[in-house]
Coordinates of C-alpha atoms and ligand atoms in Angstrom, one line a residue:
X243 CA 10.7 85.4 101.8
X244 CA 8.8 86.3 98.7
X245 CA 6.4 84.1 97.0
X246 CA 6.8 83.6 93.4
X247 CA 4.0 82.6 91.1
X248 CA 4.1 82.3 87.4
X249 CA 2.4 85.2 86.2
X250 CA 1.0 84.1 82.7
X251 CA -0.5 80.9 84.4
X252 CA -2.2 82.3 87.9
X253 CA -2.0 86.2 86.8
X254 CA -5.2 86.7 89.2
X255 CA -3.4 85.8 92.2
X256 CA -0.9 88.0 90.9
X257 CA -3.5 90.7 91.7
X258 CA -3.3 90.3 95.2
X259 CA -0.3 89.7 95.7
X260 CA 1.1 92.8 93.7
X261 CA 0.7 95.4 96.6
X262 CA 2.2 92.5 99.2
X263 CA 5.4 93.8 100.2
X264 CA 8.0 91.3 100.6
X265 CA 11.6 91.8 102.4
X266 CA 14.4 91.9 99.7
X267 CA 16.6 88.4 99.9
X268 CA 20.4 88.9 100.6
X269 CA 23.1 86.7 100.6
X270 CA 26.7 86.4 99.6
X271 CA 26.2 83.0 97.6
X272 CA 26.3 84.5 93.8
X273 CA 23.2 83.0 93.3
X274 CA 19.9 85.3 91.3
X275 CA 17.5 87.5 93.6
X276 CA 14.4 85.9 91.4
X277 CA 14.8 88.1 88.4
X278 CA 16.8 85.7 86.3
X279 CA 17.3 82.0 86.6
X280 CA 20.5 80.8 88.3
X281 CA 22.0 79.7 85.1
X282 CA 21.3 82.9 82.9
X283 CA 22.8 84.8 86.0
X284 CA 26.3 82.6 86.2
X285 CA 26.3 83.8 82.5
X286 CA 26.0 87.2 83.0
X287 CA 28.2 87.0 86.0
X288 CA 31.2 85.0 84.3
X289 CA 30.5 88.3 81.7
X290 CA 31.3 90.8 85.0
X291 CA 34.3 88.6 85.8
X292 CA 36.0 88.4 82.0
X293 CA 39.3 89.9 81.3
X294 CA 39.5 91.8 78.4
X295 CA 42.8 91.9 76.4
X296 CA 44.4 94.2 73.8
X297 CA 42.4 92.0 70.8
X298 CA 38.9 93.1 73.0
X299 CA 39.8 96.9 72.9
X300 CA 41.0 97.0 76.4
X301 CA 42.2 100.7 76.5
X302 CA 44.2 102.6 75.4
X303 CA 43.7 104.0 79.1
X304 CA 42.4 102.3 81.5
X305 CA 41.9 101.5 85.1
X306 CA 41.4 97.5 85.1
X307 CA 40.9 94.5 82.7
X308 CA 37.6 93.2 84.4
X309 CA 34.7 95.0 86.0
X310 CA 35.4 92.0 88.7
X311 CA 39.0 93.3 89.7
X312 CA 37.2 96.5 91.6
X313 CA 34.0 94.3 92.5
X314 CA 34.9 91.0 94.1
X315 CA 35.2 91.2 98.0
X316 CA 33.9 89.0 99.1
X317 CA 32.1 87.7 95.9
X318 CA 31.6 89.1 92.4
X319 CA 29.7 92.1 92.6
X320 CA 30.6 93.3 95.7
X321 CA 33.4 95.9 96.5
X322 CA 37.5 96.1 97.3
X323 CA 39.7 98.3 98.2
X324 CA 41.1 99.6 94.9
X325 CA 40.4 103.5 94.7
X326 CA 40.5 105.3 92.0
X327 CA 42.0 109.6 91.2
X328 CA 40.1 112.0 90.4
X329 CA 41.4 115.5 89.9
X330 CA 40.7 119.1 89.0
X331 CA 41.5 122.8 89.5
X332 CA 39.6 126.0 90.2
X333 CA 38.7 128.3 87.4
X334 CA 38.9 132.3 87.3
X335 CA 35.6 132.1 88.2
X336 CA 36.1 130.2 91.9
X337 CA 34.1 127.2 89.6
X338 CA 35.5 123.7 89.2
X339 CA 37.6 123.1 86.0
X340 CA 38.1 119.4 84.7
X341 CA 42.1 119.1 84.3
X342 CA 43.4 119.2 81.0
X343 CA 46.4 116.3 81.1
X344 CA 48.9 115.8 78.5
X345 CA 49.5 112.6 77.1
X346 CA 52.4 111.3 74.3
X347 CA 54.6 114.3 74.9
X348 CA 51.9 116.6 74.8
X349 CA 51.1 115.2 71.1
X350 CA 47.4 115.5 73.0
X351 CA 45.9 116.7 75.6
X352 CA 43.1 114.9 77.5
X353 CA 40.2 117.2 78.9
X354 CA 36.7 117.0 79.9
X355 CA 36.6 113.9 82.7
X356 CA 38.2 114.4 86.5
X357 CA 39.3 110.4 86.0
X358 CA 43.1 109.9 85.6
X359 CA 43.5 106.5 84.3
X360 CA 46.2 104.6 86.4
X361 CA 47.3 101.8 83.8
X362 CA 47.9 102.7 79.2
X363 CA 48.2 99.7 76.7
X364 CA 51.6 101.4 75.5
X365 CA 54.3 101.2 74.9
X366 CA 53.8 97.7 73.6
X367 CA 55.0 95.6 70.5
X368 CA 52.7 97.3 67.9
X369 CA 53.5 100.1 69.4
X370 CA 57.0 100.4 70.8
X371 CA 57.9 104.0 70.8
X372 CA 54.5 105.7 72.0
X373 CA 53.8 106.6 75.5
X374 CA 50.9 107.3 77.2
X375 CA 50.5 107.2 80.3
X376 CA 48.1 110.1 82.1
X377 CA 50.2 112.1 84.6
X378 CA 48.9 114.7 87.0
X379 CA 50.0 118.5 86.0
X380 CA 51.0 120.5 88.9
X381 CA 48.2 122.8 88.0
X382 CA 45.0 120.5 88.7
X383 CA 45.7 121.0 93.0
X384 CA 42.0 119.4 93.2
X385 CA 42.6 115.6 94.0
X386 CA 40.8 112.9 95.5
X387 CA 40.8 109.1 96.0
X388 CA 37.2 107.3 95.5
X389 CA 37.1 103.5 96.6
X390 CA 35.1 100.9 94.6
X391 CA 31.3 100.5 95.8
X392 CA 29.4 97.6 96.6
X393 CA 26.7 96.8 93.6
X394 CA 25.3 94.0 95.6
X395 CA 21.4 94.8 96.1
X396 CA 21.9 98.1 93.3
X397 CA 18.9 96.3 91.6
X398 CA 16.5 96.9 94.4
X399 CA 18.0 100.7 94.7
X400 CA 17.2 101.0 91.0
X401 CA 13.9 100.1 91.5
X402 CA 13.1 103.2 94.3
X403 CA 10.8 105.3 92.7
X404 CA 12.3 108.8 92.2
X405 CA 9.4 110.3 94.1
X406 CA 10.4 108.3 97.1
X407 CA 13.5 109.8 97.3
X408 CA 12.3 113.2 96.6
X409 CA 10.0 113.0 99.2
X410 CA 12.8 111.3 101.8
X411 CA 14.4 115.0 101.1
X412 CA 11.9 116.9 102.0
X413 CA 11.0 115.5 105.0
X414 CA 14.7 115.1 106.3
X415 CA 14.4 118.7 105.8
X416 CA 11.4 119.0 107.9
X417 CA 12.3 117.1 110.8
X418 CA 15.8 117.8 111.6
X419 CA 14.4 121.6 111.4
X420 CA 16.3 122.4 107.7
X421 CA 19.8 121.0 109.1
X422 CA 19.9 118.2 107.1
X423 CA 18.7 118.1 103.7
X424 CA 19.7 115.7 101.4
X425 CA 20.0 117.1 97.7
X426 CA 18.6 115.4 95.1
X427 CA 20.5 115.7 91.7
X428 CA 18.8 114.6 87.7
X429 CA 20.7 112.8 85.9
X430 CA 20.6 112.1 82.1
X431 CA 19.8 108.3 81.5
X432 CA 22.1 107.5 78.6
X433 CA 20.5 105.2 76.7
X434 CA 17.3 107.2 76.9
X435 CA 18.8 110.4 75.6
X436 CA 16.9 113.6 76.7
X437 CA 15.5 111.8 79.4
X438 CA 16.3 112.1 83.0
X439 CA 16.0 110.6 86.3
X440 CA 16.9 110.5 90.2
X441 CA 20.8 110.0 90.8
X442 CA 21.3 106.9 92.9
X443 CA 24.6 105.6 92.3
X444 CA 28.4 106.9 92.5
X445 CA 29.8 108.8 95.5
X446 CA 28.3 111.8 93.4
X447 CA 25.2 110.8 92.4
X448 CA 26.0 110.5 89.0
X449 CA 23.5 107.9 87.5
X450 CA 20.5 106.6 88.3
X451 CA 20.3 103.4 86.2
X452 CA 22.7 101.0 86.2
X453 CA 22.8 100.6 82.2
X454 CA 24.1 103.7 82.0
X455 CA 27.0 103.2 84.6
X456 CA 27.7 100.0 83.2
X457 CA 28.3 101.8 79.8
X458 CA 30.3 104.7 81.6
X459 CA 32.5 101.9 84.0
X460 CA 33.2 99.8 80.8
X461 CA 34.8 103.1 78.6
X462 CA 36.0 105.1 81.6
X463 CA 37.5 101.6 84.1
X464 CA 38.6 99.3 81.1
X465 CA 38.4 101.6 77.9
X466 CA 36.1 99.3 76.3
X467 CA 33.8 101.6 73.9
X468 CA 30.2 100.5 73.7
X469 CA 27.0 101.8 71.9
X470 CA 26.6 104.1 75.0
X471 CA 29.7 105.4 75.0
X472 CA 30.8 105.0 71.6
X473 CA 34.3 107.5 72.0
X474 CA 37.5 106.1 73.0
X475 CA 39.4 108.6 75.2
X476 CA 42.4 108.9 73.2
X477 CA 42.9 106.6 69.5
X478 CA 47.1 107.2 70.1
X479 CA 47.4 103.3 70.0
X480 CA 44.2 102.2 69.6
X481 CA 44.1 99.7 66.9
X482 CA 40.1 97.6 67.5
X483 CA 37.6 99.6 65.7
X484 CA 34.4 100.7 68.2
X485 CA 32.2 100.0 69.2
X486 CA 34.5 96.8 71.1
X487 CA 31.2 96.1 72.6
X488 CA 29.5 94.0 70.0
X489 CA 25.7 92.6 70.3
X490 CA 26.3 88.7 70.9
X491 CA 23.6 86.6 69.6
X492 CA 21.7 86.7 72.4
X493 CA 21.1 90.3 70.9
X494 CA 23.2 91.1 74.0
X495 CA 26.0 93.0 74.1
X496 CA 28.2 93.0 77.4
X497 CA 26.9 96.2 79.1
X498 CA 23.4 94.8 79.1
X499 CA 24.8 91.6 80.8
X500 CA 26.5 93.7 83.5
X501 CA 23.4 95.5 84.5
X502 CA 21.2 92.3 84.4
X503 CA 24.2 90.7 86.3
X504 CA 24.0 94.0 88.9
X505 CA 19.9 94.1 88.8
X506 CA 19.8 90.3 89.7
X507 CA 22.1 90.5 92.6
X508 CA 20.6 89.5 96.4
X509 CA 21.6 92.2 98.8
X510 CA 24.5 91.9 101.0
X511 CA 23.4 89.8 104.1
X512 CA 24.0 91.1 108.1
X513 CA 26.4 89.1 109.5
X514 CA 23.8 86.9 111.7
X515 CA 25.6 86.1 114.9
X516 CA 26.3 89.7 115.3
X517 CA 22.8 91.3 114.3
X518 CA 21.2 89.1 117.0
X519 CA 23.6 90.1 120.0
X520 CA 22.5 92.5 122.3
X521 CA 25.4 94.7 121.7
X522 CA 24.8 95.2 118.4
X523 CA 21.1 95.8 119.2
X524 CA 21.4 98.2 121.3
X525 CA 23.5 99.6 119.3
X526 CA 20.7 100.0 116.7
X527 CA 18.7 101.6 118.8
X528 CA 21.5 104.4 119.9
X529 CA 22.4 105.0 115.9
X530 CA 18.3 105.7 115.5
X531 CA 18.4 107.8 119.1
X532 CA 21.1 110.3 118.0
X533 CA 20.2 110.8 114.7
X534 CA 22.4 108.8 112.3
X535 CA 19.2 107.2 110.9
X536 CA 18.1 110.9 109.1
X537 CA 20.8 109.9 106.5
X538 CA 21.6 106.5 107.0
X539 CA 17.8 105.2 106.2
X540 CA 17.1 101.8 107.4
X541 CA 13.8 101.1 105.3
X542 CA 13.5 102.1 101.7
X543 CA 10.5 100.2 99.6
X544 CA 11.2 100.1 95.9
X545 CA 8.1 100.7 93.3
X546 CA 5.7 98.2 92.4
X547 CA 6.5 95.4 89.6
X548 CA 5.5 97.0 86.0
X549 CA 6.5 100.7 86.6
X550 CA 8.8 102.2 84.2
X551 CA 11.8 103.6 85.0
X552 CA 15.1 105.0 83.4
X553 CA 13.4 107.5 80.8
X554 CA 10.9 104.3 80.0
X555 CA 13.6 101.4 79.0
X556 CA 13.0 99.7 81.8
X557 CA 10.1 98.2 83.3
X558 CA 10.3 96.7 87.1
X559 CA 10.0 93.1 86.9
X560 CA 7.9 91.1 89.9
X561 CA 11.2 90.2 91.6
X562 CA 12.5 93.8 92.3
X563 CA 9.1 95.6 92.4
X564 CA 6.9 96.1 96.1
X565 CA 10.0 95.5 97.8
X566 CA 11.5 96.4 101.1
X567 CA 15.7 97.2 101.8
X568 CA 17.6 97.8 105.0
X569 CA 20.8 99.9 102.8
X570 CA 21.2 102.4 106.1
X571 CA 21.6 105.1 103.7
X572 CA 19.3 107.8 101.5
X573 CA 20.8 107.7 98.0
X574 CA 20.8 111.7 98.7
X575 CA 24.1 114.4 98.3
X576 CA 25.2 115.3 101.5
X577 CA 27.8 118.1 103.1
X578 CA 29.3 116.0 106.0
X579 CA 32.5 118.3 105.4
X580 CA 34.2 115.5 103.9
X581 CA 33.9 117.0 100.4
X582 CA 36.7 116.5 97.7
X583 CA 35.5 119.3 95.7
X584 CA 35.1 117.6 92.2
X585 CA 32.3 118.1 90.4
X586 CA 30.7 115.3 88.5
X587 CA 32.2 115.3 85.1
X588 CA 29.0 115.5 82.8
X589 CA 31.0 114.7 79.8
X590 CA 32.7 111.7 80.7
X591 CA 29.5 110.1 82.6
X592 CA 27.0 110.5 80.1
X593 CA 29.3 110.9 76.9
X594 CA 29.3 113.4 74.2
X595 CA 26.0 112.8 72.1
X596 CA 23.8 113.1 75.3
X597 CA 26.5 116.1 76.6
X598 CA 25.6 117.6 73.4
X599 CA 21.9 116.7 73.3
X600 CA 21.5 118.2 77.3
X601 CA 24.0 120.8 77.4
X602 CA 21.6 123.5 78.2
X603 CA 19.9 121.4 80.6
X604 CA 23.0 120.0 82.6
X605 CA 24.6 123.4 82.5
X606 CA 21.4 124.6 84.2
X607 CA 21.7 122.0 86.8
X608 CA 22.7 123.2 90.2
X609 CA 25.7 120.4 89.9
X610 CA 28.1 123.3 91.3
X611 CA 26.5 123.0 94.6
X612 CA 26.9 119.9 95.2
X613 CA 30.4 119.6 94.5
X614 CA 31.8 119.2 98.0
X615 CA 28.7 117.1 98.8
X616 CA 28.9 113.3 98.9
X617 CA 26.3 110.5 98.8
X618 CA 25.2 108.8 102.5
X619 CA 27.5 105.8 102.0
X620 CA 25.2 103.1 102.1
X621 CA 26.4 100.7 105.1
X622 CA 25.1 97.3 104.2
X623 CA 28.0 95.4 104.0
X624 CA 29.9 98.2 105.8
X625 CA 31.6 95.2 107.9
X626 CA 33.4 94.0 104.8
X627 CA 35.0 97.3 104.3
X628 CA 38.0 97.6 105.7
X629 CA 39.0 101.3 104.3
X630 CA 36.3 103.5 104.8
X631 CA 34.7 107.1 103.3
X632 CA 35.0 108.1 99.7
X633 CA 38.7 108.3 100.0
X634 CA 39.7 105.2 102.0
X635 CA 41.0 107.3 104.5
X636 CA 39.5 106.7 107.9
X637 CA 40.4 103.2 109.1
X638 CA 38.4 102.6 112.1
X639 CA 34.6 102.9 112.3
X640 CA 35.3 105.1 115.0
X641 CA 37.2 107.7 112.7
X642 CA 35.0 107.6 110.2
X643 CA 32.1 108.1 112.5
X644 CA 34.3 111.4 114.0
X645 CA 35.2 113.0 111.1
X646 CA 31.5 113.5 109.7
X647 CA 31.2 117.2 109.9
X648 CA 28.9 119.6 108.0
X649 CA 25.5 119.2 108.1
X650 CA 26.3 116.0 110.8
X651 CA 28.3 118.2 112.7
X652 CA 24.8 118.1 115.9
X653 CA 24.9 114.2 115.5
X654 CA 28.8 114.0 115.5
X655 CA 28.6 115.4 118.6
X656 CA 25.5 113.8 120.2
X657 CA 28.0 110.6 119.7
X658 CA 30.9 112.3 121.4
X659 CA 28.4 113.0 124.4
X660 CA 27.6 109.2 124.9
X661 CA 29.4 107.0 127.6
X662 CA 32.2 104.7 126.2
X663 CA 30.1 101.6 126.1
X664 CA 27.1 103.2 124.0
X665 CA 29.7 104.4 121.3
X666 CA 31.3 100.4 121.7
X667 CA 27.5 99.4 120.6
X668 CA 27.2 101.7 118.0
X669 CA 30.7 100.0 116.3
X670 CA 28.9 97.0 117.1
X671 CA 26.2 97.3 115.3
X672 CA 28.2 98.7 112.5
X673 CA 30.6 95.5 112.0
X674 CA 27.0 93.5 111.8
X675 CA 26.1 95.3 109.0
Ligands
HEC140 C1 39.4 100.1 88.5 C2 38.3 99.7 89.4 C3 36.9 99.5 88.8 C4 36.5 98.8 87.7 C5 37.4 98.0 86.8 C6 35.1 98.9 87.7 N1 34.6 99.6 88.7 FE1 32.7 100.0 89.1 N2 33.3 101.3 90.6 C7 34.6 101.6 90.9 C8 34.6 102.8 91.7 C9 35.9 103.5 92.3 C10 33.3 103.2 91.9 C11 32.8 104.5 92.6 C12 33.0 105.5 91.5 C13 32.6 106.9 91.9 O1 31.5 107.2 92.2 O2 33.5 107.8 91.7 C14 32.5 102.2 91.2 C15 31.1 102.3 91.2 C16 30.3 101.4 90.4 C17 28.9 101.4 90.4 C18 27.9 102.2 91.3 C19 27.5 101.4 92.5 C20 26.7 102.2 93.5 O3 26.0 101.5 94.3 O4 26.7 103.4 93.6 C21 28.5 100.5 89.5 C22 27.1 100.1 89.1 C23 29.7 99.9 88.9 N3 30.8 100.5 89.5 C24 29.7 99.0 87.9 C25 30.9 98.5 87.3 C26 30.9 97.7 86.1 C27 29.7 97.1 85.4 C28 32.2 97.5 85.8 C29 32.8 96.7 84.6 C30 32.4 97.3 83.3 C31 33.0 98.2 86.7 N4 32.1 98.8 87.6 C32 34.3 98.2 86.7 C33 35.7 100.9 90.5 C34 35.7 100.1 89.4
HEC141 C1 23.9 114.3 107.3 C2 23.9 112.9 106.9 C3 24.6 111.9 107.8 C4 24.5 111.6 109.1 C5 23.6 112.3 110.1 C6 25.4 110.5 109.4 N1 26.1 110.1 108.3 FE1 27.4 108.6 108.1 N2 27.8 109.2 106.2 C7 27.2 110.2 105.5 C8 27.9 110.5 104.3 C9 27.6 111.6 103.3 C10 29.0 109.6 104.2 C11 30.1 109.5 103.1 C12 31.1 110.5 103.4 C13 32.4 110.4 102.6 O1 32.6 109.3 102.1 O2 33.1 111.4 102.6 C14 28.9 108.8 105.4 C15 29.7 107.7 105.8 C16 29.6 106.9 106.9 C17 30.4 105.8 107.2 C18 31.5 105.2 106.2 C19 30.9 104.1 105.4 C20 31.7 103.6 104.2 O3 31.3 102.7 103.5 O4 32.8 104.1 104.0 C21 30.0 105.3 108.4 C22 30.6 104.1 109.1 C23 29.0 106.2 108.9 N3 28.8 107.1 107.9 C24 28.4 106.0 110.1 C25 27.5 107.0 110.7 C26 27.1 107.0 112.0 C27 27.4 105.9 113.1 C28 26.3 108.1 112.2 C29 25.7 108.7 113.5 C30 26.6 108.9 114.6 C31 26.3 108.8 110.9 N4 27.1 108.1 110.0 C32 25.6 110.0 110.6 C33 26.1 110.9 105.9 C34 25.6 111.0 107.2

């Protein structure tokens, strides 16, 4: 446990207790990590869990009224089952193509994000004749599920330096002799436009600070515009002017809550009785053995309170900074030969003013070759997870396990080699995760 000491009073004990690493606090008990008190963090949290109606400018496509409906298993902030389309097709040039869908009759056409919104506000009594709804053309042949991720912990993962994980690359590289090498992809950092950083977050990658996916989640998952993503998707029924996201007078407005909700989560716990059984122990020791640690990293040590990260907006406070996680995975793009073959979509994630702003530099970006790469699935909390991979479609650890490919394809089969009962630990260890 760390030690907390109130910096303004004792600041010269704070000296020597700033390089002190401390071992981040988990827990599934909705209660704050240290950054925030437990009162400010109920608030922010009862924010993550509200459901926004018609009058908030829910819509007019969207996925889910409340950032809780994807995000609650087994608490707020966690993850669930409910997975979400993406689609796409090939260009001329063999490159991926966002799908253009038409909506209303083909009044307009919707183009530039791989997201197909499941759920439309209309037809409804303001608007009784108008339909909708986002359909898949038989042209975009590209199409994936992507289950909802955990966010409990993402505040420590935020807090990794980018320099840590560029270095994890290289030295992956290195040591598995060049056949696994995790790719590390820059993202913009919306609400520092022009500026970038280390993508962390998404099966793809696609952010690396959690403002800016809180801003892209509230548009693209509940069509709630905000000062990040200022553009409704479609206006055809719209009738709340934007941004919906107002500043409260907290000089708040809902994003920020989210992230300082997300940022002042503990990390999910081990389920105790397990992690201390000699199963699941030896289990551990087996998943380092064969290799599955290269990716799945057990130790990752964020940067010290009072760096700067996300382009500069942020600065680390004490409770995240100087502080060690056990997320068994690297934050890092992998080929495992599970690929769905969607790109990220730049112009949905980071909307159109920073789209606009980086379009040289993101079309520069060597996104294309990660496009049937996916990000190590972190497995803390993998025990709470009943649907497993990006898509939800391998059902038992052991399938999931089998069906990494690609650049596992030499530790997929150093598992296949072990007796029975080493596999058994292996599981074992993974349902105390
Ligand atoms: C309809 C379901 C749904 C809703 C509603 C939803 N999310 Fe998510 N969330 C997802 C899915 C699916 C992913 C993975 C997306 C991907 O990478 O394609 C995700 C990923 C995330 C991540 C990245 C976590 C990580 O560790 O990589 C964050 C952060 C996040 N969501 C925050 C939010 C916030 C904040 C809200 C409310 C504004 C919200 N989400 C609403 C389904 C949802
Ligand atoms: C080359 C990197 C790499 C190696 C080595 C690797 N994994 Fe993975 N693992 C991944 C990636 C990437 C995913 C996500 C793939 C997807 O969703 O399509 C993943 C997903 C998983 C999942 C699913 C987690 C979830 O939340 O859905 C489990 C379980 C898992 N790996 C266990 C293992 C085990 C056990 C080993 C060793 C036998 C191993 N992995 C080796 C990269 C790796």
């Amino acid at each position: 446990m760390r030690l907390f000491i109130a910096a303004a009073t004792v600041s010269f004990v704070l000296v020597s207790v700033a390089t002190q690493i401390a071992d981040a606090p988990t827990g599934f008990d909705n209660k704050t990590n240290g950054m925030v008190d437990d009162a400010t963090h109920q608030a922010d949290q009862t924010k993550f869990e509200e459901v926004e109606q018609l009058s908030d400018g829910l819509g007019p496509l969207y996925n889910a009224q409340s950032c809780r409906e994807c995000h609650q298993n087994p608490v707020s902030g966690a993850a669930s089952q409910v997975s979400e389309l993406r689609v796409g097709h090939q260009g001329p040039d063999g490159r991926f193509r966002t799908p253009d869908i038409p909506i209303a009759h083909g009044a307009e056409v919707i183009s530039g994000r791989s997201l197909v919104n499941d759920r439309a506000i209309c037809p409804n009594a303001a608007f009784p004749d108008k339909e909708i709804q986002e359909r898949v053309p038989e042209t975009e042949t590209i199409r994936t599920f992507r289950v909802s991720l955990n966010l409990l912990g993402d505040g420590f993962v935020e807090a990794i330096a980018d320099q840590t994980l560029i270095e994890l690359s290289k030295e992956q590289c290195k040591s598995s002799h060049r056949k696994i090498c995790g790719q590390v992809l820059y993202v913009p950092i919306v609400e520092a436009p022009g500026q970038m950083g280390v993508g962390r977050f998404g099966w793809k990658d696609q952010h690396a600070s959690l403002l800016s996916f809180s801003g892209d989640a509230y548009l693209n998952e509940m069509g709630i515009t905000n000062r990040l993503q200022p553009d409704e998707v479609t206006n055809l029924c719209n009738a709340v002017s934007e941004p919906n996201d107002t500043t409260g007078a907290d000089g708040l407005a809902d994003i920020d809550h989210f992230a300082r909700f997300i940022r002042a989560t503990k990390a999910p716990a081990r389920d105790a009785q397990l992690a201390n059984g000699a199963a699941a122990k030896k289990g551990l020791s087996l998943f380092d053995k064969i290799g599955c640690v290269t990716c799945h990293v057990a130790t990752l040590t964020t940067a010290p309170a009072g760096t700067k990260i996300n382009g500069g907006t942020f600065t680390i406070p004490p409770a995240l900074g100087s502080i060690t996680l056990h997320p068994y995975g690297d934050f890092l793009m992998h080929d495992v030969g599970t690929g769905d073959g969607i790109l990220q979509a730049t112009r949905e994630h980071y909307g159109h003013k920073v789209f606009q702003l980086m379009s040289d530099y993101l079309s520069k970006q060597d996104f294309e070759s990660s496009r049937n790469k996916i990000r190590t699935a972190p497995l803390w909390g993998v025990r709470l997870r009943p649907r497993l991979m990006h898509d939800g479609a391998s059902l038992t650890f052991l399938e999931a396990i089998t069906r990494h490919r690609g650049e596992a394809s030499h530790i997929t089969q150093q598992f296949e080699k072990l007796k029975r009962a080493d596999q058994e630990a292996i599981i074992e260890f993974l349902k105390s995760l």
